[in-house]
């Protein structure tokens, strides 16, 4: 059973960089052909896909966030991380990590995420 767990600070100040880590157990983040995504849900809004890192380390980002988003990984720890720079209160959200077949994320209109983390709340405030 694949499990994902988000971790990181729950409070970030405006203009700072939001940094979160997803720890994966029960499966390797290098296993073909999966992609590992970051998704968020702002208060009162729907889910927003942010970006993905593939089994081979390739990254793709939402066009709405690509200028501020970076996803990286540490294969020795079976972890991947999110960095969102220059945050504002509009970045307040519950942040999730999730797995899907990589091709469905970058080429398909409806990616199917089969495993999700529980989500972690991040508030951007002074």
Coordinates of C-alpha atoms in Angstrom, one line a residue, residues 16-125:
X16 CA 8.8 34.1 1.7
X17 CA 9.1 30.7 0.1
X18 CA 6.7 27.9 1.0
X19 CA 8.5 24.6 1.4
X20 CA 6.8 21.2 1.8
X21 CA 8.1 17.7 1.6
X22 CA 6.1 14.5 0.7
X23 CA 7.5 11.3 2.2
X24 CA 6.4 8.2 0.2
X25 CA 6.3 4.7 1.6
X26 CA 5.2 1.4 0.1
X27 CA 6.5 2.3 -3.3
X28 CA 9.5 4.0 -4.9
X29 CA 9.3 7.5 -6.5
X30 CA 11.6 6.2 -9.2
X31 CA 9.2 3.4 -10.4
X32 CA 8.1 3.6 -14.0
X33 CA 5.8 5.2 -15.1
X34 CA 4.4 7.3 -12.2
X35 CA 4.4 11.0 -11.6
X36 CA 4.3 12.6 -8.2
X37 CA 2.2 15.8 -8.0
X38 CA 1.5 18.7 -5.7
X39 CA -2.1 19.8 -5.6
X40 CA -3.7 22.5 -3.4
X41 CA -7.2 23.6 -2.4
X42 CA -7.6 27.2 -1.3
X43 CA -10.4 28.0 1.2
X44 CA -13.8 27.9 -0.6
X45 CA -12.3 26.8 -3.9
X46 CA -11.6 23.7 -5.9
X47 CA -8.4 21.6 -6.3
X48 CA -5.6 23.2 -8.3
X49 CA -2.8 21.1 -9.8
X50 CA 0.5 22.7 -9.2
X51 CA 3.1 20.5 -10.8
X52 CA 4.6 17.0 -11.1
X53 CA 7.9 15.3 -10.9
X54 CA 8.2 12.1 -12.9
X55 CA 9.9 8.8 -12.1
X56 CA 12.9 9.9 -14.1
X57 CA 13.1 13.4 -12.5
X58 CA 11.4 15.3 -15.2
X59 CA 9.2 18.2 -14.0
X60 CA 6.2 20.0 -15.4
X61 CA 4.3 22.9 -13.8
X62 CA 1.0 24.6 -14.0
X63 CA 1.2 27.6 -16.4
X64 CA -0.4 29.7 -13.7
X65 CA 2.3 28.9 -11.2
X66 CA 5.4 27.8 -13.1
X67 CA 7.3 31.1 -12.5
X68 CA 7.1 30.5 -8.7
X69 CA 7.1 26.7 -8.4
X70 CA 9.9 24.2 -8.1
X71 CA 9.6 20.5 -7.4
X72 CA 12.6 18.4 -6.5
X73 CA 13.3 15.0 -5.1
X74 CA 15.6 13.0 -2.9
X75 CA 15.6 9.4 -4.1
X76 CA 17.7 8.2 -1.2
X77 CA 14.9 9.3 1.2
X78 CA 12.0 8.5 -1.2
X79 CA 10.8 12.1 -0.9
X80 CA 9.8 14.9 -3.2
X81 CA 9.4 18.5 -2.3
X82 CA 7.6 21.7 -3.3
X83 CA 8.9 25.2 -3.2
X84 CA 6.6 28.1 -3.9
X85 CA 8.3 31.4 -3.9
X86 CA 7.0 35.0 -3.2
X87 CA 3.9 33.8 -1.5
X88 CA 0.9 36.0 -0.7
X89 CA -2.2 35.3 1.4
X90 CA -3.8 34.0 -1.8
X91 CA -1.5 31.0 -1.5
X92 CA -3.2 29.9 1.8
X93 CA -4.5 26.4 1.1
X94 CA -4.5 22.8 2.0
X95 CA -1.6 21.3 0.1
X96 CA -1.6 17.7 -1.1
X97 CA 0.8 15.3 -2.7
X98 CA -0.5 12.6 -4.9
X99 CA 0.5 9.9 -7.4
X100 CA -0.8 9.3 -10.9
X101 CA 0.4 7.7 -14.1
X102 CA 2.8 10.3 -15.5
X103 CA 1.3 10.4 -19.0
X104 CA -2.1 11.1 -17.7
X105 CA -0.8 14.2 -15.9
X106 CA 1.1 15.8 -18.7
X107 CA -0.8 14.6 -21.7
X108 CA -4.3 13.6 -20.5
X109 CA -7.3 15.9 -19.8
X110 CA -8.3 13.9 -16.7
X111 CA -5.4 12.6 -14.6
X112 CA -6.3 9.9 -12.2
X113 CA -4.6 10.1 -8.8
X114 CA -4.7 6.8 -7.1
X115 CA -2.9 7.7 -3.9
X116 CA -3.1 10.9 -1.9
X117 CA -1.6 12.3 1.2
X118 CA -3.9 13.6 3.9
X119 CA -3.1 17.2 3.1
X120 CA -1.4 19.9 5.2
X121 CA -2.8 23.3 5.9
X122 CA -0.5 26.2 5.1
X123 CA -1.4 29.8 6.0
X124 CA 0.3 32.8 4.5
X125 CA 0.1 35.6 7.0

